[in-house]
């Protein structure tokens, strides 16, 4: 496995391959990331994982400075998962000057849910992802594939739409969320939880499961369902941002015809102590 820190070296190295498969990450990797790498592996002739903590997608009060940088451990895990190339640029390498050209995704996709609570988040994500695509795929001559996790449900949707609207010759695939035995979705931010918080953390996925079960039983009063779920977590000491039922294809509130046909997802984000967790389930 080759570890590359600069764009020229990456381009030179990738020139010998035709079909790169990319898994973009911010490092601090867990089994969920490695599952994406294993999914990507048979889809290209070289599997590239990028590790870059992208300042552009963090608000000033968020955890950019404290986000764990664990390159050595990450590389060991990636090697065992069959990754061929790790692209881990420094900030100076990837943003040699302030990144003032940016991708602004449409508000109806990017200013709701995560984008509402993290203004500018999807501009930061789309900008870095487009730049990573340029870095990894510019020399490719055949199929180009990038794999994103479904835990970041809105993120994978926004990226799908970006690729579609810019007509980028890249196939976007998604990988299922991996969960701990108690049901907690694997996330780099789970490492921030204290032992007590870790025990409590499963309640987010339990709340989403309860919402999904109500929908499957025919519940149509979405406002009441959402309010109940928010209250359940608030009563346990969480600060929920949203627990909501949305249409899978555009993440808008469901209309009458959307019920009962596998068209919905329940999505949640809530803070437990200082840690903000997100999760979702397709219904
Ligand atoms: O999901 C992530 O880890 C990041 O948002 C991504 C896609 C690597 C962009 O920085």
mmCIF file of C-alpha atoms and ligand atoms in Angstrom:
data_model
loop_
_atom_site.group_PDB
_atom_site.id
_atom_site.type_symbol
_atom_site.label_atom_id
_atom_site.label_comp_id
_atom_site.label_asym_id
_atom_site.label_seq_id
_atom_site.Cartn_x
_atom_site.Cartn_y
_atom_site.Cartn_z
ATOM 1 C CA UNK A 1 0.000 0.000 0.000
ATOM 2 C CA UNK A 2 1.332 3.397 -1.027
ATOM 3 C CA UNK A 3 0.904 6.452 1.176
ATOM 4 C CA UNK A 4 0.912 9.665 -0.835
ATOM 5 C CA UNK A 5 0.842 13.224 0.490
ATOM 6 C CA UNK A 6 1.006 15.397 -2.636
ATOM 7 C CA UNK A 7 -1.206 15.923 -5.670
ATOM 8 C CA UNK A 8 1.561 15.549 -8.294
ATOM 9 C CA UNK A 9 2.683 12.254 -6.753
ATOM 10 C CA UNK A 10 -0.917 11.018 -6.631
ATOM 11 C CA UNK A 11 -1.525 11.889 -10.291
ATOM 12 C CA UNK A 12 1.738 10.321 -11.427
ATOM 13 C CA UNK A 13 1.035 7.139 -9.491
ATOM 14 C CA UNK A 14 -2.580 6.834 -10.629
ATOM 15 C CA UNK A 15 -1.659 7.386 -14.299
ATOM 16 C CA UNK A 16 -0.847 3.652 -14.597
ATOM 17 C CA UNK A 17 -4.431 2.675 -13.642
ATOM 18 C CA UNK A 18 -7.670 2.990 -15.597
ATOM 19 C CA UNK A 19 -10.453 2.463 -13.079
ATOM 20 C CA UNK A 20 -9.858 4.047 -9.680
ATOM 21 C CA UNK A 21 -12.320 3.381 -6.869
ATOM 22 C CA UNK A 22 -12.295 6.052 -4.167
ATOM 23 C CA UNK A 23 -13.455 6.092 -0.559
ATOM 24 C CA UNK A 24 -13.218 9.647 0.806
ATOM 25 C CA UNK A 25 -12.745 9.865 4.593
ATOM 26 C CA UNK A 26 -11.560 12.201 7.310
ATOM 27 C CA UNK A 27 -9.593 9.420 8.997
ATOM 28 C CA UNK A 28 -10.000 8.055 12.544
ATOM 29 C CA UNK A 29 -11.246 4.981 10.758
ATOM 30 C CA UNK A 30 -13.537 2.271 12.094
ATOM 31 C CA UNK A 31 -15.044 -0.949 10.696
ATOM 32 C CA UNK A 32 -17.691 1.074 8.833
ATOM 33 C CA UNK A 33 -15.009 2.763 6.738
ATOM 34 C CA UNK A 34 -13.218 -0.547 6.165
ATOM 35 C CA UNK A 35 -16.465 -2.093 4.918
ATOM 36 C CA UNK A 36 -16.656 0.730 2.336
ATOM 37 C CA UNK A 37 -13.085 -0.053 1.268
ATOM 38 C CA UNK A 38 -13.960 -3.742 0.863
ATOM 39 C CA UNK A 39 -17.025 -2.734 -1.153
ATOM 40 C CA UNK A 40 -14.900 -0.463 -3.384
ATOM 41 C CA UNK A 41 -12.086 -2.977 -3.912
ATOM 42 C CA UNK A 42 -13.641 -5.155 -6.665
ATOM 43 C CA UNK A 43 -15.008 -2.106 -8.501
ATOM 44 C CA UNK A 44 -11.740 -0.665 -9.728
ATOM 45 C CA UNK A 45 -8.161 -1.564 -10.604
ATOM 46 C CA UNK A 46 -6.838 0.601 -7.768
ATOM 47 C CA UNK A 47 -8.532 1.369 -4.450
ATOM 48 C CA UNK A 48 -7.799 4.833 -3.115
ATOM 49 C CA UNK A 49 -8.757 6.087 0.335
ATOM 50 C CA UNK A 50 -8.386 9.787 1.018
ATOM 51 C CA UNK A 51 -7.792 10.983 4.566
ATOM 52 C CA UNK A 52 -8.261 14.704 4.940
ATOM 53 C CA UNK A 53 -9.889 16.605 7.792
ATOM 54 C CA UNK A 54 -11.631 19.269 5.772
ATOM 55 C CA UNK A 55 -11.702 22.599 7.575
ATOM 56 C CA UNK A 56 -14.313 23.951 5.115
ATOM 57 C CA UNK A 57 -17.069 21.716 6.463
ATOM 58 C CA UNK A 58 -16.597 22.623 10.130
ATOM 59 C CA UNK A 59 -18.295 25.646 11.692
ATOM 60 C CA UNK A 60 -16.047 27.773 13.941
ATOM 61 C CA UNK A 61 -17.550 26.268 17.139
ATOM 62 C CA UNK A 62 -17.184 22.664 15.912
ATOM 63 C CA UNK A 63 -14.471 20.075 16.544
ATOM 64 C CA UNK A 64 -12.034 20.758 13.661
ATOM 65 C CA UNK A 65 -9.027 21.248 15.956
ATOM 66 C CA UNK A 66 -9.795 18.280 18.188
ATOM 67 C CA UNK A 67 -10.937 15.886 15.437
ATOM 68 C CA UNK A 68 -8.659 12.843 15.954
ATOM 69 C CA UNK A 69 -5.758 12.611 13.484
ATOM 70 C CA UNK A 70 -4.700 8.940 13.594
ATOM 71 C CA UNK A 71 -2.845 8.411 10.312
ATOM 72 C CA UNK A 72 -0.528 5.599 11.452
ATOM 73 C CA UNK A 73 -3.333 3.500 12.932
ATOM 74 C CA UNK A 74 -5.585 4.321 9.947
ATOM 75 C CA UNK A 75 -2.956 3.128 7.468
ATOM 76 C CA UNK A 76 -2.508 -0.170 9.322
ATOM 77 C CA UNK A 77 -6.277 -0.777 9.163
ATOM 78 C CA UNK A 78 -6.440 0.207 5.498
ATOM 79 C CA UNK A 79 -3.606 -2.098 4.550
ATOM 80 C CA UNK A 80 -5.438 -5.032 6.135
ATOM 81 C CA UNK A 81 -8.657 -4.064 4.303
ATOM 82 C CA UNK A 82 -6.904 -4.232 0.931
ATOM 83 C CA UNK A 83 -6.506 -0.505 0.196
ATOM 84 C CA UNK A 84 -3.866 0.224 -2.475
ATOM 85 C CA UNK A 85 -3.308 3.959 -2.076
ATOM 86 C CA UNK A 86 -3.831 6.309 0.860
ATOM 87 C CA UNK A 87 -3.995 9.942 -0.181
ATOM 88 C CA UNK A 88 -3.370 12.040 2.920
ATOM 89 C CA UNK A 89 -2.526 15.605 1.895
ATOM 90 C CA UNK A 90 -1.671 18.318 4.386
ATOM 91 C CA UNK A 91 -3.945 21.323 4.519
ATOM 92 C CA UNK A 92 -1.251 23.377 2.806
ATOM 93 C CA UNK A 93 -1.047 20.839 0.000
ATOM 94 C CA UNK A 94 -4.783 20.563 -0.579
ATOM 95 C CA UNK A 95 -5.685 24.197 0.060
ATOM 96 C CA UNK A 96 -2.432 26.027 -0.874
ATOM 97 C CA UNK A 97 -4.428 29.245 -0.993
ATOM 98 C CA UNK A 98 -7.811 30.005 0.593
ATOM 99 C CA UNK A 99 -10.435 27.925 -1.261
ATOM 100 C CA UNK A 100 -12.611 30.810 -2.438
ATOM 101 C CA UNK A 101 -14.123 28.934 -5.382
ATOM 102 C CA UNK A 102 -16.746 26.699 -3.818
ATOM 103 C CA UNK A 103 -19.706 24.484 -4.706
ATOM 104 C CA UNK A 104 -22.994 25.840 -3.319
ATOM 105 C CA UNK A 105 -25.577 23.047 -3.317
ATOM 106 C CA UNK A 106 -29.240 24.111 -3.599
ATOM 107 C CA UNK A 107 -30.925 25.216 -0.347
ATOM 108 C CA UNK A 108 -33.794 22.722 -0.664
ATOM 109 C CA UNK A 109 -31.228 19.923 -0.309
ATOM 110 C CA UNK A 110 -28.461 21.522 1.674
ATOM 111 C CA UNK A 111 -30.138 23.935 4.086
ATOM 112 C CA UNK A 112 -32.438 21.357 5.681
ATOM 113 C CA UNK A 113 -31.664 18.824 8.458
ATOM 114 C CA UNK A 114 -27.848 18.682 8.802
ATOM 115 C CA UNK A 115 -27.460 21.851 6.741
ATOM 116 C CA UNK A 116 -29.927 23.711 8.960
ATOM 117 C CA UNK A 117 -28.005 22.840 12.116
ATOM 118 C CA UNK A 118 -24.580 23.039 10.457
ATOM 119 C CA UNK A 119 -24.790 26.018 8.081
ATOM 120 C CA UNK A 120 -22.273 25.770 5.253
ATOM 121 C CA UNK A 121 -21.580 22.104 5.966
ATOM 122 C CA UNK A 122 -22.615 20.848 2.532
ATOM 123 C CA UNK A 123 -20.782 23.640 0.730
ATOM 124 C CA UNK A 124 -17.652 22.438 2.511
ATOM 125 C CA UNK A 125 -18.402 18.791 1.749
ATOM 126 C CA UNK A 126 -19.230 19.340 -1.947
ATOM 127 C CA UNK A 127 -16.202 21.549 -2.464
ATOM 128 C CA UNK A 128 -13.747 19.079 -0.976
ATOM 129 C CA UNK A 129 -15.375 16.083 -2.651
ATOM 130 C CA UNK A 130 -15.270 17.742 -6.074
ATOM 131 C CA UNK A 131 -11.616 18.554 -5.500
ATOM 132 C CA UNK A 132 -10.894 14.975 -4.371
ATOM 133 C CA UNK A 133 -12.663 13.673 -7.489
ATOM 134 C CA UNK A 134 -10.404 15.911 -9.600
ATOM 135 C CA UNK A 135 -7.339 14.679 -7.764
ATOM 136 C CA UNK A 136 -8.147 10.982 -8.038
ATOM 137 C CA UNK A 137 -10.060 10.646 -11.287
ATOM 138 C CA UNK A 138 -8.385 13.142 -13.616
ATOM 139 C CA UNK A 139 -6.055 10.530 -15.145
ATOM 140 C CA UNK A 140 -8.648 7.741 -15.270
ATOM 141 C CA UNK A 141 -9.775 6.421 -18.638
ATOM 142 C CA UNK A 142 -12.427 3.924 -17.644
ATOM 143 C CA UNK A 143 -15.066 3.641 -14.959
ATOM 144 C CA UNK A 144 -14.707 5.831 -11.889
ATOM 145 C CA UNK A 145 -16.416 4.861 -8.667
ATOM 146 C CA UNK A 146 -16.698 6.580 -5.289
ATOM 147 C CA UNK A 147 -18.280 4.972 -2.230
ATOM 148 C CA UNK A 148 -19.954 6.862 0.628
ATOM 149 C CA UNK A 149 -21.591 5.576 3.819
ATOM 150 C CA UNK A 150 -25.347 5.690 4.269
ATOM 151 C CA UNK A 151 -24.954 6.839 7.862
ATOM 152 C CA UNK A 152 -24.440 10.291 6.353
ATOM 153 C CA UNK A 153 -27.700 9.900 4.466
ATOM 154 C CA UNK A 154 -28.119 13.505 3.395
ATOM 155 C CA UNK A 155 -24.448 13.777 2.427
ATOM 156 C CA UNK A 156 -24.615 10.835 0.009
ATOM 157 C CA UNK A 157 -27.787 12.305 -1.488
ATOM 158 C CA UNK A 158 -26.278 15.760 -1.986
ATOM 159 C CA UNK A 159 -23.196 14.205 -3.603
ATOM 160 C CA UNK A 160 -25.346 12.061 -5.911
ATOM 161 C CA UNK A 161 -27.137 15.206 -7.066
ATOM 162 C CA UNK A 162 -23.907 17.156 -7.509
ATOM 163 C CA UNK A 163 -22.454 14.403 -9.699
ATOM 164 C CA UNK A 164 -25.690 14.224 -11.691
ATOM 165 C CA UNK A 165 -26.006 18.005 -12.269
ATOM 166 C CA UNK A 166 -22.345 18.497 -13.193
ATOM 167 C CA UNK A 167 -22.520 15.367 -15.390
ATOM 168 C CA UNK A 168 -19.389 14.003 -13.731
ATOM 169 C CA UNK A 169 -18.442 10.602 -15.190
ATOM 170 C CA UNK A 170 -18.390 9.023 -11.730
ATOM 171 C CA UNK A 171 -20.624 6.335 -10.256
ATOM 172 C CA UNK A 172 -21.592 7.038 -6.655
ATOM 173 C CA UNK A 173 -22.326 3.989 -4.543
ATOM 174 C CA UNK A 174 -23.445 3.798 -0.951
ATOM 175 C CA UNK A 175 -22.540 1.366 1.790
ATOM 176 C CA UNK A 176 -24.842 0.296 4.614
ATOM 177 C CA UNK A 177 -24.329 1.620 8.123
ATOM 178 C CA UNK A 178 -22.386 -0.740 10.363
ATOM 179 C CA UNK A 179 -23.577 -0.997 13.950
ATOM 180 C CA UNK A 180 -22.125 -2.062 17.283
ATOM 181 C CA UNK A 181 -23.816 -5.157 18.805
ATOM 182 C CA UNK A 182 -26.182 -2.903 20.823
ATOM 183 C CA UNK A 183 -27.279 -1.073 17.641
ATOM 184 C CA UNK A 184 -25.243 2.139 17.880
ATOM 185 C CA UNK A 185 -24.172 3.260 14.399
ATOM 186 C CA UNK A 186 -20.376 3.197 14.072
ATOM 187 C CA UNK A 187 -18.972 6.725 13.889
ATOM 188 C CA UNK A 188 -15.620 8.382 14.374
ATOM 189 C CA UNK A 189 -17.295 10.647 16.926
ATOM 190 C CA UNK A 190 -18.353 7.717 19.165
ATOM 191 C CA UNK A 191 -14.826 7.935 20.572
ATOM 192 C CA UNK A 192 -15.783 11.206 22.261
ATOM 193 C CA UNK A 193 -18.385 9.449 24.467
ATOM 194 C CA UNK A 194 -17.709 8.696 28.135
ATOM 195 C CA UNK A 195 -18.449 5.120 29.298
ATOM 196 C CA UNK A 196 -21.809 6.238 30.666
ATOM 197 C CA UNK A 197 -22.661 8.151 27.481
ATOM 198 C CA UNK A 198 -21.642 5.162 25.372
ATOM 199 C CA UNK A 199 -24.249 3.032 27.177
ATOM 200 C CA UNK A 200 -26.880 5.720 26.637
ATOM 201 C CA UNK A 201 -25.929 6.406 23.010
ATOM 202 C CA UNK A 202 -27.922 3.464 21.622
ATOM 203 C CA UNK A 203 -31.119 5.337 22.514
ATOM 204 C CA UNK A 204 -30.832 7.395 19.313
ATOM 205 C CA UNK A 205 -31.102 4.306 17.106
ATOM 206 C CA UNK A 206 -33.810 2.925 19.430
ATOM 207 C CA UNK A 207 -35.851 6.106 19.000
ATOM 208 C CA UNK A 208 -35.504 5.840 15.212
ATOM 209 C CA UNK A 209 -36.488 2.161 15.340
ATOM 210 C CA UNK A 210 -39.595 3.053 17.345
ATOM 211 C CA UNK A 211 -40.502 5.692 14.744
ATOM 212 C CA UNK A 212 -40.004 3.188 11.924
ATOM 213 C CA UNK A 213 -42.163 0.618 13.747
ATOM 214 C CA UNK A 214 -44.987 3.179 14.184
ATOM 215 C CA UNK A 215 -44.839 4.038 10.483
ATOM 216 C CA UNK A 216 -44.968 0.366 9.583
ATOM 217 C CA UNK A 217 -48.069 0.023 11.769
ATOM 218 C CA UNK A 218 -49.729 2.754 9.737
ATOM 219 C CA UNK A 219 -49.067 5.906 11.803
ATOM 220 C CA UNK A 220 -49.724 8.974 9.620
ATOM 221 C CA UNK A 221 -49.534 11.765 12.197
ATOM 222 C CA UNK A 222 -45.915 12.628 11.461
ATOM 223 C CA UNK A 223 -45.816 15.747 13.628
ATOM 224 C CA UNK A 224 -46.965 13.776 16.697
ATOM 225 C CA UNK A 225 -44.562 10.920 15.933
ATOM 226 C CA UNK A 226 -41.617 13.303 15.623
ATOM 227 C CA UNK A 227 -42.571 15.244 18.760
ATOM 228 C CA UNK A 228 -42.817 12.004 20.789
ATOM 229 C CA UNK A 229 -39.385 10.832 19.626
ATOM 230 C CA UNK A 230 -37.789 14.220 20.389
ATOM 231 C CA UNK A 231 -39.396 14.240 23.842
ATOM 232 C CA UNK A 232 -38.242 10.688 24.613
ATOM 233 C CA UNK A 233 -34.623 11.660 24.029
ATOM 234 C CA UNK A 234 -34.967 15.054 25.751
ATOM 235 C CA UNK A 235 -36.396 13.290 28.845
ATOM 236 C CA UNK A 236 -33.249 11.136 28.949
ATOM 237 C CA UNK A 237 -31.000 14.212 28.946
ATOM 238 C CA UNK A 238 -30.264 14.488 25.212
ATOM 239 C CA UNK A 239 -30.479 17.695 23.195
ATOM 240 C CA UNK A 240 -32.148 16.532 19.984
ATOM 241 C CA UNK A 241 -31.738 18.662 16.840
ATOM 242 C CA UNK A 242 -34.226 16.641 14.819
ATOM 243 C CA UNK A 243 -35.895 13.262 14.649
ATOM 244 C CA UNK A 244 -37.906 13.297 11.500
ATOM 245 C CA UNK A 245 -39.666 11.296 8.799
ATOM 246 C CA UNK A 246 -38.660 12.207 5.246
ATOM 247 C CA UNK A 247 -39.029 10.967 1.719
ATOM 248 C CA UNK A 248 -35.890 9.098 0.710
ATOM 249 C CA UNK A 249 -35.578 10.645 -2.720
ATOM 250 C CA UNK A 250 -35.574 14.342 -1.767
ATOM 251 C CA UNK A 251 -35.618 14.411 2.057
ATOM 252 C CA UNK A 252 -38.794 16.487 2.049
ATOM 253 C CA UNK A 253 -41.739 15.802 4.394
ATOM 254 C CA UNK A 254 -43.881 12.902 3.145
ATOM 255 C CA UNK A 255 -47.155 13.528 1.332
ATOM 256 C CA UNK A 256 -50.205 11.234 1.459
ATOM 257 C CA UNK A 257 -49.054 9.006 -1.422
ATOM 258 C CA UNK A 258 -45.605 8.420 0.086
ATOM 259 C CA UNK A 259 -46.705 6.083 2.881
ATOM 260 C CA UNK A 260 -46.436 2.309 2.751
ATOM 261 C CA UNK A 261 -44.239 1.889 -0.323
ATOM 262 C CA UNK A 262 -40.686 1.808 1.091
ATOM 263 C CA UNK A 263 -40.228 5.453 0.121
ATOM 264 C CA UNK A 264 -39.429 6.896 3.546
ATOM 265 C CA UNK A 265 -36.506 7.252 5.927
ATOM 266 C CA UNK A 266 -36.344 8.357 9.538
ATOM 267 C CA UNK A 267 -33.373 10.550 10.345
ATOM 268 C CA UNK A 268 -32.093 11.867 13.633
ATOM 269 C CA UNK A 269 -29.389 14.082 15.084
ATOM 270 C CA UNK A 270 -28.975 14.718 18.780
ATOM 271 C CA UNK A 271 -26.343 15.863 21.194
ATOM 272 C CA UNK A 272 -25.379 13.676 24.149
ATOM 273 C CA UNK A 273 -23.165 15.743 26.433
ATOM 274 C CA UNK A 274 -20.690 17.355 24.057
ATOM 275 C CA UNK A 275 -21.041 14.735 21.313
ATOM 276 C CA UNK A 276 -23.394 15.189 18.382
ATOM 277 C CA UNK A 277 -24.553 11.878 16.906
ATOM 278 C CA UNK A 278 -26.529 11.233 13.721
ATOM 279 C CA UNK A 279 -28.296 8.122 12.476
ATOM 280 C CA UNK A 280 -31.050 7.045 10.098
ATOM 281 C CA UNK A 281 -33.120 4.085 9.008
ATOM 282 C CA UNK A 282 -34.877 3.418 5.748
ATOM 283 C CA UNK A 283 -38.499 2.415 6.257
HETATM 284 O O1 LIG B 1 -18.055 11.796 5.471
HETATM 285 C C1 LIG B 1 -16.919 12.283 5.601
HETATM 286 O O2 LIG B 1 -16.029 11.710 6.225
HETATM 287 C C2 LIG B 1 -16.629 13.637 4.973
HETATM 288 O O3 LIG B 1 -17.747 14.457 5.020
HETATM 289 C C3 LIG B 1 -16.063 13.552 3.549
HETATM 290 C C4 LIG B 1 -17.078 12.928 2.586
HETATM 291 C C5 LIG B 1 -14.799 12.702 3.541
HETATM 292 C C6 LIG B 1 -15.712 14.937 3.023
HETATM 293 O O4 LIG B 1 -14.769 15.559 3.834
#
